[in-house]
PDB file of C-alpha atoms in Angstrom:
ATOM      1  CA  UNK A  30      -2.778  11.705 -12.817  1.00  0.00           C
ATOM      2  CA  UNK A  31      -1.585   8.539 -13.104  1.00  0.00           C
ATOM      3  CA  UNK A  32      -4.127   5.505 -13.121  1.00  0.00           C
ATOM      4  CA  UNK A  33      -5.911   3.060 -15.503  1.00  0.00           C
ATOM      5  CA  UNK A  34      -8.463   4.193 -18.016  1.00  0.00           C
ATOM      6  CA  UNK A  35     -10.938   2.158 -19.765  1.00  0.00           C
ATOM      7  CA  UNK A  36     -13.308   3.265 -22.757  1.00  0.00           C
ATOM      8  CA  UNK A  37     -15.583   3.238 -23.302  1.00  0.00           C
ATOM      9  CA  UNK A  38     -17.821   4.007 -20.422  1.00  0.00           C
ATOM     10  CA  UNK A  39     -20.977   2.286 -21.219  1.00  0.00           C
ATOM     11  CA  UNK A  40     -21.928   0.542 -24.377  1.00  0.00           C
ATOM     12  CA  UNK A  41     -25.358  -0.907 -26.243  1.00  0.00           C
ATOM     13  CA  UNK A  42     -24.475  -3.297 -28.506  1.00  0.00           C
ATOM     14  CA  UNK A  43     -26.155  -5.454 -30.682  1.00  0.00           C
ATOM     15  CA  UNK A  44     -25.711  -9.397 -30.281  1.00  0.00           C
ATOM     16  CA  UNK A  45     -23.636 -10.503 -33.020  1.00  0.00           C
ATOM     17  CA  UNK A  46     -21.530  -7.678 -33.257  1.00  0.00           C
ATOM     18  CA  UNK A  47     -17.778  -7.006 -32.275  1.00  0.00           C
ATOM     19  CA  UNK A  48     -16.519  -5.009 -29.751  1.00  0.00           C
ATOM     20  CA  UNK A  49     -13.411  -3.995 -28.300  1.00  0.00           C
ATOM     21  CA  UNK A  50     -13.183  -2.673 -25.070  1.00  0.00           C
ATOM     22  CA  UNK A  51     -10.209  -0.502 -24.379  1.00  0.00           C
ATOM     23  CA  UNK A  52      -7.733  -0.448 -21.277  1.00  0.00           C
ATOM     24  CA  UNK A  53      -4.755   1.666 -20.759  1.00  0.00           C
ATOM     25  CA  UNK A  54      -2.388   2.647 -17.899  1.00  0.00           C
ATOM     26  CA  UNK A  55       0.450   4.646 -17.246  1.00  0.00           C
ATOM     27  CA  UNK A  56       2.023   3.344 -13.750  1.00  0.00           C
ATOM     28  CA  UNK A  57       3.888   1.138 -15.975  1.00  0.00           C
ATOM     29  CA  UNK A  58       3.034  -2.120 -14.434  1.00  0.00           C
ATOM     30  CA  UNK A  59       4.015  -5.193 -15.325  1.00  0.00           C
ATOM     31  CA  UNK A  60       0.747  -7.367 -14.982  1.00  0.00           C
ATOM     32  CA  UNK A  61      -2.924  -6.408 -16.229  1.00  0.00           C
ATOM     33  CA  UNK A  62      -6.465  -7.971 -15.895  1.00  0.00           C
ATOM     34  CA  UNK A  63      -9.908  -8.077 -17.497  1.00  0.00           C
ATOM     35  CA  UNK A  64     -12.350  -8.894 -14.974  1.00  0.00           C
ATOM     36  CA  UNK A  65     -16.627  -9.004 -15.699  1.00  0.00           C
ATOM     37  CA  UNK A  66     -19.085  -8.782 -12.724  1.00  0.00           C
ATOM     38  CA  UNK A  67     -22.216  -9.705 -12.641  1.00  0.00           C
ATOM     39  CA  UNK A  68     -25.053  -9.156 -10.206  1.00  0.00           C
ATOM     40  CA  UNK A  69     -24.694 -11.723  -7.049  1.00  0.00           C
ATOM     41  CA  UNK A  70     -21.517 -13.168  -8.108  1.00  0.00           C
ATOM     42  CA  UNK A  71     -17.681 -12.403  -7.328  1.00  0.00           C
ATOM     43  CA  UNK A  72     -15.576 -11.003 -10.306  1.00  0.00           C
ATOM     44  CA  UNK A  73     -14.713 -13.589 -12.640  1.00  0.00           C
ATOM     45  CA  UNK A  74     -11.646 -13.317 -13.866  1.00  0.00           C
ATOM     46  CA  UNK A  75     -11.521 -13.511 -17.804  1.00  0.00           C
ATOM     47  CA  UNK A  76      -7.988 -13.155 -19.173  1.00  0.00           C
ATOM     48  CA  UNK A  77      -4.812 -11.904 -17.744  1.00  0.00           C
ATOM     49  CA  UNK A  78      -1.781 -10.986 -19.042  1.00  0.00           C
ATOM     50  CA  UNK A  79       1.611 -11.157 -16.932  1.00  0.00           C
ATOM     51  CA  UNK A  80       4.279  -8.479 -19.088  1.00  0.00           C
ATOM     52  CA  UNK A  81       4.012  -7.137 -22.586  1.00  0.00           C
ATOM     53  CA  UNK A  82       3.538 -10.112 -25.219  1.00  0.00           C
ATOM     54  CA  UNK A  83       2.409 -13.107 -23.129  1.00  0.00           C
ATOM     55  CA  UNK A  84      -1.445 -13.261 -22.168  1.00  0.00           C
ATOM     56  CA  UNK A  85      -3.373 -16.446 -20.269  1.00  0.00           C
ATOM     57  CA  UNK A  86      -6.453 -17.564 -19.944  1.00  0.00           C
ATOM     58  CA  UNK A  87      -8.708 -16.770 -16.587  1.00  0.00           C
ATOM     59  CA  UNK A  88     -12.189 -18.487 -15.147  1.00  0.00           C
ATOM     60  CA  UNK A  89     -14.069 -16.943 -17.846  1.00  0.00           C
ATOM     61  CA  UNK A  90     -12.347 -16.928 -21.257  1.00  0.00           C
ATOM     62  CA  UNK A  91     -14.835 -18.226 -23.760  1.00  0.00           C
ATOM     63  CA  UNK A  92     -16.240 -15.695 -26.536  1.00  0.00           C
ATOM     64  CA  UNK A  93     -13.239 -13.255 -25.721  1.00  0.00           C
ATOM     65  CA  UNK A  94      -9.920 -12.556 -26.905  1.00  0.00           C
ATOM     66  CA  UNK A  95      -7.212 -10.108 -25.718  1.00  0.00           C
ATOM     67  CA  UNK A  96      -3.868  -9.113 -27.076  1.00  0.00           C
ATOM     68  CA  UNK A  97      -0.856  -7.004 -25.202  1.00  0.00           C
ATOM     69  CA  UNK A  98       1.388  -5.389 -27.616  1.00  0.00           C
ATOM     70  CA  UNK A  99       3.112  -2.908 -25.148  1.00  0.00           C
ATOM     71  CA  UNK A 100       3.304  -2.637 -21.523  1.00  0.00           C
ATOM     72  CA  UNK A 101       0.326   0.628 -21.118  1.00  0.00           C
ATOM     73  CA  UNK A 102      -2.448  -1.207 -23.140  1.00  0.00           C
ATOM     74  CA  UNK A 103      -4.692  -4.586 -22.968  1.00  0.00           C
ATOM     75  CA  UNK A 104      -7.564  -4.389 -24.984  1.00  0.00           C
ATOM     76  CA  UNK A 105     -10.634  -7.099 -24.658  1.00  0.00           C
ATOM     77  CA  UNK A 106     -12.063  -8.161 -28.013  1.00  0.00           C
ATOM     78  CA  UNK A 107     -15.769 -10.036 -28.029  1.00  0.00           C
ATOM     79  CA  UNK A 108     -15.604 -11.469 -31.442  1.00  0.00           C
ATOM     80  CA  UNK A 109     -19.579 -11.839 -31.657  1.00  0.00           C
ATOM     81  CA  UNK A 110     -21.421 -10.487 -28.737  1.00  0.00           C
ATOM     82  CA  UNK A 111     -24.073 -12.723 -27.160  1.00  0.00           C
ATOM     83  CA  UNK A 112     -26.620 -11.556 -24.405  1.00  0.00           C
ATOM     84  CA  UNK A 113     -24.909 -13.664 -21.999  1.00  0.00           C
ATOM     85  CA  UNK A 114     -21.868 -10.958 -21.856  1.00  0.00           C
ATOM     86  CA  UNK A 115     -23.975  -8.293 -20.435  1.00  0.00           C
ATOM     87  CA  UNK A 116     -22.218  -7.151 -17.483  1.00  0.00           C
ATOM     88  CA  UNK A 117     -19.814  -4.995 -16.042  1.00  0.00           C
ATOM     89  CA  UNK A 118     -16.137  -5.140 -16.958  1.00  0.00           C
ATOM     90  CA  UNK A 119     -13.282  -3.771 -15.122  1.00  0.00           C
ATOM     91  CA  UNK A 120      -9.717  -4.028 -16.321  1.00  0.00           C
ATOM     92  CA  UNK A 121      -6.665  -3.706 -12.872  1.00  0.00           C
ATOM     93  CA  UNK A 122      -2.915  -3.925 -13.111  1.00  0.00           C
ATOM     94  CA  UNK A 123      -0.176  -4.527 -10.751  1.00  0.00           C
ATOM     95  CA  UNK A 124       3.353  -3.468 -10.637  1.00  0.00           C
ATOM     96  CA  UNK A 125       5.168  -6.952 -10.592  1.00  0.00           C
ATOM     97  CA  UNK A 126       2.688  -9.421 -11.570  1.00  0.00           C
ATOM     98  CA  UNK A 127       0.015 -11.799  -9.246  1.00  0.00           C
ATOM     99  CA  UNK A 128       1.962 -11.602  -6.260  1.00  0.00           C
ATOM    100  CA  UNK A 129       1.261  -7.895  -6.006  1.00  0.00           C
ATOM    101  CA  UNK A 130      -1.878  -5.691  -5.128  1.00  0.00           C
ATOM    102  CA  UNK A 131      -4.471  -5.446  -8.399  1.00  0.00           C
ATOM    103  CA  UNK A 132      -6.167  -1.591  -8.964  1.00  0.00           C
ATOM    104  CA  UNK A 133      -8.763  -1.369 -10.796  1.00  0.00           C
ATOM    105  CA  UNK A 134      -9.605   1.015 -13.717  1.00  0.00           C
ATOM    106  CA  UNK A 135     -13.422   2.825 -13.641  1.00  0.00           C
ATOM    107  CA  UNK A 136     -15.380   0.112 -15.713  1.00  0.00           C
ATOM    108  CA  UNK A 137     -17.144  -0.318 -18.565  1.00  0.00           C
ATOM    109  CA  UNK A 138     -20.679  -0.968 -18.650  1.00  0.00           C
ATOM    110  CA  UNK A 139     -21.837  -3.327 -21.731  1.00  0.00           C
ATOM    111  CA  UNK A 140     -25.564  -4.169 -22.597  1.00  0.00           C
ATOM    112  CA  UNK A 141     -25.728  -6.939 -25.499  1.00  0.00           C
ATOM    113  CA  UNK A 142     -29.211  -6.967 -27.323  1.00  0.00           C
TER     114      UNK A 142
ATOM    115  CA  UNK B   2     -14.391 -26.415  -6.153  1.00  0.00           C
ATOM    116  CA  UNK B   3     -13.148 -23.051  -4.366  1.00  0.00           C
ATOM    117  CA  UNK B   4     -15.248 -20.999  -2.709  1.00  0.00           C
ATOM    118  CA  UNK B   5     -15.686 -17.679  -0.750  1.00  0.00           C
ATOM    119  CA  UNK B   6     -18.542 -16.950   1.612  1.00  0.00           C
ATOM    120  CA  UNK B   7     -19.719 -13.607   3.072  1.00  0.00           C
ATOM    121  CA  UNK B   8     -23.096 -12.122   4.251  1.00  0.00           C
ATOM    122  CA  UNK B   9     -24.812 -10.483   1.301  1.00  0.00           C
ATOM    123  CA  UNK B  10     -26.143  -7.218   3.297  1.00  0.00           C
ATOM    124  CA  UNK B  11     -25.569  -5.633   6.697  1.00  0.00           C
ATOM    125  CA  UNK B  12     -27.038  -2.697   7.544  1.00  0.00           C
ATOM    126  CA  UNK B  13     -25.127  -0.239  10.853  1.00  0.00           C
ATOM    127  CA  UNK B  14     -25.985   2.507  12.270  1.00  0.00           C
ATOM    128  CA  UNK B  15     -23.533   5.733  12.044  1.00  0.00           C
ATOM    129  CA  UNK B  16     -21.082   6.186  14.341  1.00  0.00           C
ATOM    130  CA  UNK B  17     -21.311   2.366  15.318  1.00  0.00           C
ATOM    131  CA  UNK B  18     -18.629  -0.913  14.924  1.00  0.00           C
ATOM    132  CA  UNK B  19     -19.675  -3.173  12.355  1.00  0.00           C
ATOM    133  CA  UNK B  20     -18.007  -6.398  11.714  1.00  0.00           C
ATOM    134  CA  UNK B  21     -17.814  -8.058   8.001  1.00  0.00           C
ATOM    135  CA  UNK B  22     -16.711 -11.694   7.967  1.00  0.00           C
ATOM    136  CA  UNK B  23     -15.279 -14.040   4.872  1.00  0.00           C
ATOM    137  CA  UNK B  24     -15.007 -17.665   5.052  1.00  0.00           C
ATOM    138  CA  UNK B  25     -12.462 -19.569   2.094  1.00  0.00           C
ATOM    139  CA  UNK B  26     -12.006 -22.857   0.759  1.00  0.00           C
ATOM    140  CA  UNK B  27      -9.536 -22.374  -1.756  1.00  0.00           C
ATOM    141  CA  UNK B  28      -6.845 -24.392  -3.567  1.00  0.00           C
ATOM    142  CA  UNK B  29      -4.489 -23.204  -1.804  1.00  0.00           C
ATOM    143  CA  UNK B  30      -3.865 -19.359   0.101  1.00  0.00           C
ATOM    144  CA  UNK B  31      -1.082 -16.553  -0.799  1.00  0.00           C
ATOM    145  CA  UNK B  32      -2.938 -14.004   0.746  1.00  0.00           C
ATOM    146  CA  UNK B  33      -6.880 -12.331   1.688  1.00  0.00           C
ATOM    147  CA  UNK B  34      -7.270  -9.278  -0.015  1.00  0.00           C
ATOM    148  CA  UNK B  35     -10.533  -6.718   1.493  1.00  0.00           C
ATOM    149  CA  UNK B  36     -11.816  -3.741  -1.582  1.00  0.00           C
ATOM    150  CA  UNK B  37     -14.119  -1.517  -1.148  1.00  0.00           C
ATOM    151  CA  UNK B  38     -16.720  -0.705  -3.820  1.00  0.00           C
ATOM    152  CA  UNK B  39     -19.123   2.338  -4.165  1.00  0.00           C
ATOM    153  CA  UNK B  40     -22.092   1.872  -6.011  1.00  0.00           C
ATOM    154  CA  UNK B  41     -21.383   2.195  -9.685  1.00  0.00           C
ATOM    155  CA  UNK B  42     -17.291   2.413  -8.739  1.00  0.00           C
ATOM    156  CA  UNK B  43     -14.227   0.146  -9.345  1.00  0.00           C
ATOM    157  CA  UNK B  44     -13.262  -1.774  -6.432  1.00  0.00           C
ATOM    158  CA  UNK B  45     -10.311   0.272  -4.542  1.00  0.00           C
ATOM    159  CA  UNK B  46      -8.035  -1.971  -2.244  1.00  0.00           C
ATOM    160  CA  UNK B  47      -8.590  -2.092   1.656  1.00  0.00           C
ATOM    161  CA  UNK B  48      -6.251  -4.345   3.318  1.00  0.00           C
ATOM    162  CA  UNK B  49      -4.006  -7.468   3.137  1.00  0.00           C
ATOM    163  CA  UNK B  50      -3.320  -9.949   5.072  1.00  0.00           C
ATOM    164  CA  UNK B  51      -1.027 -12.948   4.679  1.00  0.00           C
ATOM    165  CA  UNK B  52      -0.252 -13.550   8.217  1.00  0.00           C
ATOM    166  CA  UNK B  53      -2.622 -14.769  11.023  1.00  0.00           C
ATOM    167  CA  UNK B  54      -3.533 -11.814  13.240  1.00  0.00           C
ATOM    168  CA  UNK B  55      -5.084  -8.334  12.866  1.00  0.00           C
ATOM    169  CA  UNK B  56      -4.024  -5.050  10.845  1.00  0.00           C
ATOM    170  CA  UNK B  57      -4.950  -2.306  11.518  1.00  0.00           C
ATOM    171  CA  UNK B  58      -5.128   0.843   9.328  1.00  0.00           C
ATOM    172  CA  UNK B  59      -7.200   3.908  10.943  1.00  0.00           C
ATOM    173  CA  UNK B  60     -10.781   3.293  11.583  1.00  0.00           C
ATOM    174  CA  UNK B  61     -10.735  -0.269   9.152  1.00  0.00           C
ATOM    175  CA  UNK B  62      -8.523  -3.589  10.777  1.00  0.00           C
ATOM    176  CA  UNK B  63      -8.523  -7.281   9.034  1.00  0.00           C
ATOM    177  CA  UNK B  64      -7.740 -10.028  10.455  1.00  0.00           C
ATOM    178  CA  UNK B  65      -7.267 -13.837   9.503  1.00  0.00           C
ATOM    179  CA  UNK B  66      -7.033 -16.628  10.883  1.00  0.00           C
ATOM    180  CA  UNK B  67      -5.711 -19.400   8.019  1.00  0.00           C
ATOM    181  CA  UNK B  68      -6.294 -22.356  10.633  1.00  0.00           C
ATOM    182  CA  UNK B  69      -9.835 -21.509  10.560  1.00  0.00           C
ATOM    183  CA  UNK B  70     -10.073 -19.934   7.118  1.00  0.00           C
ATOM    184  CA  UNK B  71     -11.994 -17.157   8.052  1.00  0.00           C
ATOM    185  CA  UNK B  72     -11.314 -13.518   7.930  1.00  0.00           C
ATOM    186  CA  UNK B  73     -13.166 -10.105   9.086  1.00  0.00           C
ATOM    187  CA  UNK B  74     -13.164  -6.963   8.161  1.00  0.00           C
ATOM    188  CA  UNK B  75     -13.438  -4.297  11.436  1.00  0.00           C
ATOM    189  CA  UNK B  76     -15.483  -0.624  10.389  1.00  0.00           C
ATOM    190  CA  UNK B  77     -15.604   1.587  13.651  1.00  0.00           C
ATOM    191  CA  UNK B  78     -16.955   4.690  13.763  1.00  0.00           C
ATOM    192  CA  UNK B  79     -18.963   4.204  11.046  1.00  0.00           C
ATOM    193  CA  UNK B  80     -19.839   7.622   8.503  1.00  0.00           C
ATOM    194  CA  UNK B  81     -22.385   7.654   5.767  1.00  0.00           C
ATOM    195  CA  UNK B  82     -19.653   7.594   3.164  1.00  0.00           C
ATOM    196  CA  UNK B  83     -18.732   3.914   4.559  1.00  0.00           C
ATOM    197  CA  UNK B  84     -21.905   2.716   2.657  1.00  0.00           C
ATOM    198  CA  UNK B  85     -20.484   0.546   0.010  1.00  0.00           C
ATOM    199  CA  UNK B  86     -19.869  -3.549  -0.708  1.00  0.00           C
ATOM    200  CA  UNK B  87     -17.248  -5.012   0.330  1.00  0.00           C
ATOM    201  CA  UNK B  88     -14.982  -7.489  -1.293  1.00  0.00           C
ATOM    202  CA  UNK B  89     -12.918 -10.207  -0.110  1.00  0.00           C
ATOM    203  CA  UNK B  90     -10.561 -12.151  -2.156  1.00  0.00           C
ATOM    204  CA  UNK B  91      -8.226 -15.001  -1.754  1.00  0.00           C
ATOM    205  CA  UNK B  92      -5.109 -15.337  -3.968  1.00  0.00           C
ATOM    206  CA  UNK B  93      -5.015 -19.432  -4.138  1.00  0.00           C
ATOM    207  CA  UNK B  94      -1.864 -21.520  -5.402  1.00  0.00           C
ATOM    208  CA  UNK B  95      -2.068 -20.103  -8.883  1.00  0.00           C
ATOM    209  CA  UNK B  96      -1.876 -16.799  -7.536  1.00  0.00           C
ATOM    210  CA  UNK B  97      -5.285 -16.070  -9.115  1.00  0.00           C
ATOM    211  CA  UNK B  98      -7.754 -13.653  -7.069  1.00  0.00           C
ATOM    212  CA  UNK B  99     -10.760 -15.764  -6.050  1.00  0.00           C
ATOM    213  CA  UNK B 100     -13.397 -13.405  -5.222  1.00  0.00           C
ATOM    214  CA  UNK B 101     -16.680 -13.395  -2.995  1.00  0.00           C
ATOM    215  CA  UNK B 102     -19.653 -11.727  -3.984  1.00  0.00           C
ATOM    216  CA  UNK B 103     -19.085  -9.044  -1.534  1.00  0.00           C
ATOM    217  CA  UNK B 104     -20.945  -7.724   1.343  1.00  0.00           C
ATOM    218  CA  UNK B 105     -23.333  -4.389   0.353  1.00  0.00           C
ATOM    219  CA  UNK B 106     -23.111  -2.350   3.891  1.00  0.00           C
ATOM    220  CA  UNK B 107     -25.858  -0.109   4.586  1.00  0.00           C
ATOM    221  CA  UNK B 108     -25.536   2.481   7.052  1.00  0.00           C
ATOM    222  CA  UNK B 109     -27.923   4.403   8.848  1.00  0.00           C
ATOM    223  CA  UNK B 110     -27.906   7.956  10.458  1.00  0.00           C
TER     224      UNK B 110
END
């Protein structure tokens, strides 16, 4: 079934550790996203990536890195976790790029400690 | 700055209309986008609307007026599986989503 996956599902982590959160999708669009939300707020957008090899910075971008070595995946790296990125993340893609409708992949939920 | 307002619950009763507005001040508009979200769920797209006027797609229509910046979101004949929060988003000049904080809709048998 075609659609975006993200792993892992939920995560404790203690502050001060690394963590990679995973995103991959096989519909072979162009454009991905890594979104947090947080409790009474919008999603905040947090780094974005247009085609394979170019990524850009979003609202949000401090404290996390990404990388997009092929078109399927766009991992999200927290270098050091702090409290302050407890939250809900949800990676999306679209088929072209921004002009085009995002979908969204299940969510990971991350508690930092 | 750039903001989006909506109401931050509604509660409905089954079977009933319920209407879910969005206000915008954004840099800019290329577009209003309306996702639903289920409780513990990723967002899954609703409408779009670029144009001034109303769509309509089964028992959900959006409409926008860009004049006004405002937009709604139509539910009739409301079921218990509509009970969810609802997202509107603006795509501003950058073409970066700008997102409310979304309305939580409550509805009651």
């Amino acid at each position: 079934i075609a659609g975006i996956t993200q792993a892992p599902t939920s995560q404790i982590l203690a502050a001060g550790r690394r963590m990679t959160l995973r995103c991959t999708q096989d519909m072979r669009h162009n454009a991905m996203y890594w979104y947090r939300q947080d409790l009474g707020l919008g999603l905040r957008l947090i780094h974005y990536s247009n085609t394979a090899g170019t990524t850009g910075k979003g609202e949000v971008p401090d404290g996390y890195s990404v990388s997009r070595a092929n078109t399927d995946d766009f991992p999200l790296t927290l270098a050091s976790a702090v409290p302050s990125q407890t939250s809900v993340y949800f990676c999306a893609s679209s088929r072209r790029g921004s002009t085009d409708t995002q979908y969204f992949g299940p969510g990971t939920r991350l508690t930092v400690l | 700055g750039q903001n989006i307002d909506q109401p931050t619950e509604m509660t409905a009763t089954e079977g009933a209309i319920v209407q879910i507005n969005c206000t915008y001040q954004t840099s800019g508009f290329n577009g209003l986008f309306w996702y639903q979200q289920h409780a513990g769920e990723a967002p899954t797209f609703l409408s779009y609307n670029v144009l001034d006027g109303l769509e309509e797609k089964g028992r959900f229509s959006s409409f926008l007026s860009r004049s006004k910046g405002y937009s709604y979101l139509l539910l009739k004949e409301l079921q218990m599986k509509d009970s969810a929060s609802y997202l509107c988003a603006v795509r501003d000049s950058n073409y970066q989503l700008i997102w409310g904080a979304g309305t939580k809709l409550i509805i009651k048998p």
